[in-house]
PDB file of C-alpha atoms in Angstrom:
ATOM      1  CA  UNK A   1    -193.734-254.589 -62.441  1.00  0.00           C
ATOM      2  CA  UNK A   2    -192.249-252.312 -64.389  1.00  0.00           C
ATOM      3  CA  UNK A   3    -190.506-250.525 -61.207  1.00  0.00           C
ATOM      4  CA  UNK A   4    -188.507-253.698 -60.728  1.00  0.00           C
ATOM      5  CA  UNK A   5    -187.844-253.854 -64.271  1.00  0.00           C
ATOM      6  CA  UNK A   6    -186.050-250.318 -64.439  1.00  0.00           C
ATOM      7  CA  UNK A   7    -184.450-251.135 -60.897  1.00  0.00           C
ATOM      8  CA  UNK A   8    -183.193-254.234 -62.362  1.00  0.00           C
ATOM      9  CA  UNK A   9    -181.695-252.463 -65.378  1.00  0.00           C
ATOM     10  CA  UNK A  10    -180.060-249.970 -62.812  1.00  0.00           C
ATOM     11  CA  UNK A  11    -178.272-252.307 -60.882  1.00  0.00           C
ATOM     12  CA  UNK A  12    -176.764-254.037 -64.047  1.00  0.00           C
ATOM     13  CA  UNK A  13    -176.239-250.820 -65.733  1.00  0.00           C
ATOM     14  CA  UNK A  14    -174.204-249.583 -62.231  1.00  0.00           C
ATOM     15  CA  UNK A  15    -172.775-253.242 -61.940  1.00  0.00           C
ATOM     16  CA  UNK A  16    -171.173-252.910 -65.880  1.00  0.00           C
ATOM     17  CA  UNK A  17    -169.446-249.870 -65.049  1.00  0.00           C
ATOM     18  CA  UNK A  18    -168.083-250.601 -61.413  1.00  0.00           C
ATOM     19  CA  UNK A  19    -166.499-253.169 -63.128  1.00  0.00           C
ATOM     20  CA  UNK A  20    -165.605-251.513 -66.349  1.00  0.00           C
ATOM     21  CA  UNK A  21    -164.022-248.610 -63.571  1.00  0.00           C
ATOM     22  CA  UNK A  22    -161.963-251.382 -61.753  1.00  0.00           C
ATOM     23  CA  UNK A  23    -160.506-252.663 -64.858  1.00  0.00           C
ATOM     24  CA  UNK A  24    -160.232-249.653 -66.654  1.00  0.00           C
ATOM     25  CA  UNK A  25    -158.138-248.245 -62.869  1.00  0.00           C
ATOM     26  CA  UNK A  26    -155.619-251.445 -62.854  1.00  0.00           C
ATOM     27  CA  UNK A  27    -151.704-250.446 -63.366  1.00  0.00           C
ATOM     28  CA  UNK A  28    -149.228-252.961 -64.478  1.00  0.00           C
ATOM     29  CA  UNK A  29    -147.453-254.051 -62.341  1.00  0.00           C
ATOM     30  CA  UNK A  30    -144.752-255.098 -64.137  1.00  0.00           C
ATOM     31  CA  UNK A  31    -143.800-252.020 -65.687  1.00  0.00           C
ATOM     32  CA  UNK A  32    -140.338-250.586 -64.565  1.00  0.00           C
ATOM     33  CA  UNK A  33    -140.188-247.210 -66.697  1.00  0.00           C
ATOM     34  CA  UNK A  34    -142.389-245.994 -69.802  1.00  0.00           C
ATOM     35  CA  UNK A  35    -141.970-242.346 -71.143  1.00  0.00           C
ATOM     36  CA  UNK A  36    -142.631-240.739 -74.221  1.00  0.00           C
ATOM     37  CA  UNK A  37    -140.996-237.849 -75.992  1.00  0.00           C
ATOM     38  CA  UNK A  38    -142.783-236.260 -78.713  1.00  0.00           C
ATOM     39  CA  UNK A  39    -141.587-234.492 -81.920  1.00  0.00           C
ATOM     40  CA  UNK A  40    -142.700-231.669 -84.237  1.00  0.00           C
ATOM     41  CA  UNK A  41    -144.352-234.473 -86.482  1.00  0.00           C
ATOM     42  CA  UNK A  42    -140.677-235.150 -87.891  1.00  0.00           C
ATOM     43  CA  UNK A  43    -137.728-236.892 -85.867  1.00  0.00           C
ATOM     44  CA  UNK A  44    -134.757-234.811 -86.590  1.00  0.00           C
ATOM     45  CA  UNK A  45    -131.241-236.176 -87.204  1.00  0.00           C
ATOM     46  CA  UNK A  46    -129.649-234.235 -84.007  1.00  0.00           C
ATOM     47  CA  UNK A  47    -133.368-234.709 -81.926  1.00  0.00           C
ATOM     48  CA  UNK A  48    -131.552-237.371 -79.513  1.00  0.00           C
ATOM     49  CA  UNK A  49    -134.131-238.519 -77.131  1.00  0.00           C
ATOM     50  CA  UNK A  50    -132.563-239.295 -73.887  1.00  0.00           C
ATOM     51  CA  UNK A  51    -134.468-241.314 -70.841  1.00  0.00           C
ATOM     52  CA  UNK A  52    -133.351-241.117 -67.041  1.00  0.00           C
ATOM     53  CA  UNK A  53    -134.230-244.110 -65.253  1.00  0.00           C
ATOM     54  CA  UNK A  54    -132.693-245.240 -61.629  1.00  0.00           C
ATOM     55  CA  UNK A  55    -132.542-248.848 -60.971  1.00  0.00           C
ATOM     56  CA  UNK A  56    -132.179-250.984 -57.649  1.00  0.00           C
ATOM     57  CA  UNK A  57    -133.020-254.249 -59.053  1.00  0.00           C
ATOM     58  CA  UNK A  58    -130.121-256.296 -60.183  1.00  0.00           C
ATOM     59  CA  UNK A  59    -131.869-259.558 -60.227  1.00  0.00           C
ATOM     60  CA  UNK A  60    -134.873-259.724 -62.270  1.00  0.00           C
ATOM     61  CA  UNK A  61    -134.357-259.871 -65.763  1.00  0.00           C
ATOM     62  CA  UNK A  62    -136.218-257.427 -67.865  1.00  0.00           C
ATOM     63  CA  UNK A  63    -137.826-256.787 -71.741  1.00  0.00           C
ATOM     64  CA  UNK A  64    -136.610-253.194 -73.127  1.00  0.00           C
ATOM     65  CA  UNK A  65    -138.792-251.843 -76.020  1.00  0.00           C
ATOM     66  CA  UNK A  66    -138.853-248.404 -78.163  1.00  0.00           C
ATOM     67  CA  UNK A  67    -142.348-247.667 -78.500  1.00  0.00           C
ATOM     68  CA  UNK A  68    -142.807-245.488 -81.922  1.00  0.00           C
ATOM     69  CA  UNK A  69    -145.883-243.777 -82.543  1.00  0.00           C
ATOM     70  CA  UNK A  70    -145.965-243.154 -86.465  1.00  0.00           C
ATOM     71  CA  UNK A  71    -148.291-241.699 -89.216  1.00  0.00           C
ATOM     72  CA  UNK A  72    -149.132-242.138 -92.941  1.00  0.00           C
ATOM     73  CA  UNK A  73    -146.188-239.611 -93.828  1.00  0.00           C
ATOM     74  CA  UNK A  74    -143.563-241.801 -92.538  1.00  0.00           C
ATOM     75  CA  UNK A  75    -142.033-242.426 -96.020  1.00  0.00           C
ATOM     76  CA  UNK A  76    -140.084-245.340 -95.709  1.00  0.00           C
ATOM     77  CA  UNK A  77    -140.107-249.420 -95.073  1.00  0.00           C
ATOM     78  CA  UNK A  78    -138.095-249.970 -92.178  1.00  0.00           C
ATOM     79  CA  UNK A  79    -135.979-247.606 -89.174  1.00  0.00           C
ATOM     80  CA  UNK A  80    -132.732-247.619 -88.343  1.00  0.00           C
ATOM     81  CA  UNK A  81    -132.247-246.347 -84.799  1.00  0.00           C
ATOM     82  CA  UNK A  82    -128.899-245.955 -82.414  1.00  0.00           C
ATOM     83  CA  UNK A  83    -129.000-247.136 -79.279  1.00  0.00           C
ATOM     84  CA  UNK A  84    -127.004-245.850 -75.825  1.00  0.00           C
ATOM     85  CA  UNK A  85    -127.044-247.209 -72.467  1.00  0.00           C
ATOM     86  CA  UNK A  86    -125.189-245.169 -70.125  1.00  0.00           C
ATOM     87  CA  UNK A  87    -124.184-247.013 -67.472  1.00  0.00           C
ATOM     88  CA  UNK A  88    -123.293-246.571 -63.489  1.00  0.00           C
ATOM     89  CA  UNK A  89    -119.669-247.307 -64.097  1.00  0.00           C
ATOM     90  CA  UNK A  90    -119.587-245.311 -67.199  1.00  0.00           C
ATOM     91  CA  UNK A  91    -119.248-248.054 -69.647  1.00  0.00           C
ATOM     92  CA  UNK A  92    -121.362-247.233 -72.419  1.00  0.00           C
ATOM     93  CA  UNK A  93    -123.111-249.927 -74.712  1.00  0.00           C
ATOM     94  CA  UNK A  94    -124.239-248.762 -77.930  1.00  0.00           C
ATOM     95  CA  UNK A  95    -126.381-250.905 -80.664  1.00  0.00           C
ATOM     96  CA  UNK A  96    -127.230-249.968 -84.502  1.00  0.00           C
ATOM     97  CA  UNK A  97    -130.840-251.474 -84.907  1.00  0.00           C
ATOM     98  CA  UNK A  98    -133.227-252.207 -87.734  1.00  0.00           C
ATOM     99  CA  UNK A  99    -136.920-252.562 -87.715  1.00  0.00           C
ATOM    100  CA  UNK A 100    -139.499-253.388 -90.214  1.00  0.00           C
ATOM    101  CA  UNK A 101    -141.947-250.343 -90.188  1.00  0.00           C
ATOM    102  CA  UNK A 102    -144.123-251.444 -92.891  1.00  0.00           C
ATOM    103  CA  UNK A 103    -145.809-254.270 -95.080  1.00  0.00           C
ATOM    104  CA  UNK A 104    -144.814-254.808 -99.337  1.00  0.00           C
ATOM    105  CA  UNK A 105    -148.374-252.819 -99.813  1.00  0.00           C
ATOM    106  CA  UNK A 106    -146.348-249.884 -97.870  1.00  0.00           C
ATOM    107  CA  UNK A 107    -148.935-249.888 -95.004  1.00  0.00           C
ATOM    108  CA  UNK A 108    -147.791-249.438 -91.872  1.00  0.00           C
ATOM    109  CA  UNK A 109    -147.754-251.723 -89.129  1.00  0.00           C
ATOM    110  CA  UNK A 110    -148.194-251.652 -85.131  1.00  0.00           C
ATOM    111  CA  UNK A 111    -150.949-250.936 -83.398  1.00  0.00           C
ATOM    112  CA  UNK A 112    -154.540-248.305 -83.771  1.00  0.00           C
ATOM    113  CA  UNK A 113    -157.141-248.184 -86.104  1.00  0.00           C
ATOM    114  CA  UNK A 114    -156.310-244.672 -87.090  1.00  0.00           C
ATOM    115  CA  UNK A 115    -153.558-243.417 -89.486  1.00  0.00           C
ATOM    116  CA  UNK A 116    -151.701-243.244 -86.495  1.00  0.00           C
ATOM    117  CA  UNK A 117    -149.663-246.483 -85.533  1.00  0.00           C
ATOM    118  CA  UNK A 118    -147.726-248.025 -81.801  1.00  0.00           C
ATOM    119  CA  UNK A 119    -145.029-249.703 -82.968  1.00  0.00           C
ATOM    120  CA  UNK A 120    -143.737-251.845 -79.932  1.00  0.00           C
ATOM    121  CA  UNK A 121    -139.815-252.527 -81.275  1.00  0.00           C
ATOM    122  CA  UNK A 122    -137.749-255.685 -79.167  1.00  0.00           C
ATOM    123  CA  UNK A 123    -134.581-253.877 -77.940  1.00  0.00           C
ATOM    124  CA  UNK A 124    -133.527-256.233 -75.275  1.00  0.00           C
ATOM    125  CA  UNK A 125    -135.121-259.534 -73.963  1.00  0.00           C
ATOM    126  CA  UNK A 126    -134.256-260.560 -70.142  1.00  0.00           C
ATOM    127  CA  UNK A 127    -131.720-257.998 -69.231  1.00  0.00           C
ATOM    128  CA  UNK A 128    -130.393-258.256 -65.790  1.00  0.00           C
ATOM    129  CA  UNK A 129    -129.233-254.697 -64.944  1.00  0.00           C
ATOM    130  CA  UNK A 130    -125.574-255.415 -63.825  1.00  0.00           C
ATOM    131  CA  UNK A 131    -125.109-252.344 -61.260  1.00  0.00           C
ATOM    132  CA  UNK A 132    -127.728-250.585 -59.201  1.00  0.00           C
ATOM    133  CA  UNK A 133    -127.759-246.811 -59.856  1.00  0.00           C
ATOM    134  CA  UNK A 134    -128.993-244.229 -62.759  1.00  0.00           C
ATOM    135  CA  UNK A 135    -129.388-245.060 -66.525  1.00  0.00           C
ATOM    136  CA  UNK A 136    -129.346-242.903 -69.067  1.00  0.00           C
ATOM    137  CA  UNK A 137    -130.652-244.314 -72.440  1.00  0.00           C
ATOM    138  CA  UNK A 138    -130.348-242.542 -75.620  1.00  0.00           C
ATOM    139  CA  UNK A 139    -132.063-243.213 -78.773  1.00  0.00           C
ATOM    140  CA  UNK A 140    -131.452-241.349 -82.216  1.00  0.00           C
ATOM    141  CA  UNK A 141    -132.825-242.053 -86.013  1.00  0.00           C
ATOM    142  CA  UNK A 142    -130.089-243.035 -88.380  1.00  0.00           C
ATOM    143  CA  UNK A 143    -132.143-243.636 -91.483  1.00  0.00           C
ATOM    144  CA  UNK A 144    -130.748-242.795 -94.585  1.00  0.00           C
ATOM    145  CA  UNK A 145    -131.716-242.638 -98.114  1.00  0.00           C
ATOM    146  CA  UNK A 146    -130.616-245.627-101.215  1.00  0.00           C
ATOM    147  CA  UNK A 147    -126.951-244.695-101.382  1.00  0.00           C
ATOM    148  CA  UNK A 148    -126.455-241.769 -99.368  1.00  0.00           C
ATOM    149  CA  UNK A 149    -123.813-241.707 -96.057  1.00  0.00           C
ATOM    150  CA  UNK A 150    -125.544-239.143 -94.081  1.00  0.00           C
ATOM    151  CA  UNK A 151    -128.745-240.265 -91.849  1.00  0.00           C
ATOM    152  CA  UNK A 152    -132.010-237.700 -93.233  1.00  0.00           C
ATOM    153  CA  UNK A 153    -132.297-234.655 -91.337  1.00  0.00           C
ATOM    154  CA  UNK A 154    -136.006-235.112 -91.056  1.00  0.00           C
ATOM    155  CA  UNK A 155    -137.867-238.675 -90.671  1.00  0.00           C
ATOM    156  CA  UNK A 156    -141.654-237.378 -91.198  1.00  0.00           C
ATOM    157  CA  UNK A 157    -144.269-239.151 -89.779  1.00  0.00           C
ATOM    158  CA  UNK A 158    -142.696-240.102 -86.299  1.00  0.00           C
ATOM    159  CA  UNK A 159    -144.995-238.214 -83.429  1.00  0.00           C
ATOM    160  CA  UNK A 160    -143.386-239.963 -80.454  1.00  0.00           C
ATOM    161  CA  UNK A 161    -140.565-242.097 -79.249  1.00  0.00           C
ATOM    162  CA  UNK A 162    -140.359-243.854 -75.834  1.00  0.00           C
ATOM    163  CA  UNK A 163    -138.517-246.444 -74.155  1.00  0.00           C
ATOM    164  CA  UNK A 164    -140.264-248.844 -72.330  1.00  0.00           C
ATOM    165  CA  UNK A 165    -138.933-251.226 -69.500  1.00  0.00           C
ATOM    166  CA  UNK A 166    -141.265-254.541 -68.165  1.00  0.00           C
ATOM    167  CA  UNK A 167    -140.215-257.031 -65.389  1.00  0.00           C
ATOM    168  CA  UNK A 168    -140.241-260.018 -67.330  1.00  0.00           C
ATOM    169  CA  UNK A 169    -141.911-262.301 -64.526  1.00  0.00           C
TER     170      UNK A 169
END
């Protein structure tokens, strides 16, 4: 009887993680292109993060975030960020964006349980890539203090900055 019981337990035990495995193993398909570029705990003024991606699909249209990963040191309420698209032709777009980076209590938002926080920023929603060929997409921090011209030579807090690309199917 209590054979059975423990071979019972090891077939549900093996059964749980076969099918925590096969979850845990799945890829999404709808991902295009997702990279991350890390900093030195600060995103510096000049630190332009550039991302490389070839496309071939000119049909599908597609959702375009900047994924931030930021800490308790980032000082500030929102980001201001410039965005580049390089494209085939060599037309260049280029967009000034805002986001909200934090609540009125000055806690920051996005994603984890730690003081470390995903922030999953909209940049584009159902872009059809006009030309097949290679992308280059830039993104730079143009925050800047109550007053002052110049963007701050060192945003603290920011660990990483990636672009992601989804097939919006």
């Amino acid at each position: 009887m209590i054979h059975q019981v423990l071979i019972k337990n090891k077939v549900t035990f093996l059964f749980f993680v076969v099918c925590f495995l096969l979850i845990s193993c799945q890829q999404e398909n709808n991902v295009v292109f997702d990279q991350y570029q890390k900093t030195e705990g600060y995103w510096q003024k000049q630190d332009v993060k550039t991302y490389v991606v070839s496309v071939n699909d000119t049909i599908s249209p597609n959702d375009m975030f900047i994924n931030l990963r930021a800490n308790r040191n980032y000082p500030y309420s929102n980001i201001y960020v410039i965005f580049k698209m390089y494209q085939p032709d060599t037309t260049i777009l280029v967009d000034t964006l805002q986001y909200q980076m934090a609540n009125a209590q000055g806690e920051l938002l996005g994603e984890g349980f730690t003081d470390v926080k995903l922030s999953k920023l909209w940049l584009k929603k159902g872009h059809v890539f006009k030309q097949k060929g290679t992308y280059k997409f830039t993104l730079e921090q143009a925050v800047r203090e109550l007053g002052e011209v110049q963007a701050v030579e060192k945003l603290p807090g920011v660990s990483e900055v990636g672009l992601r690309i989804e097939n919006d199917k």
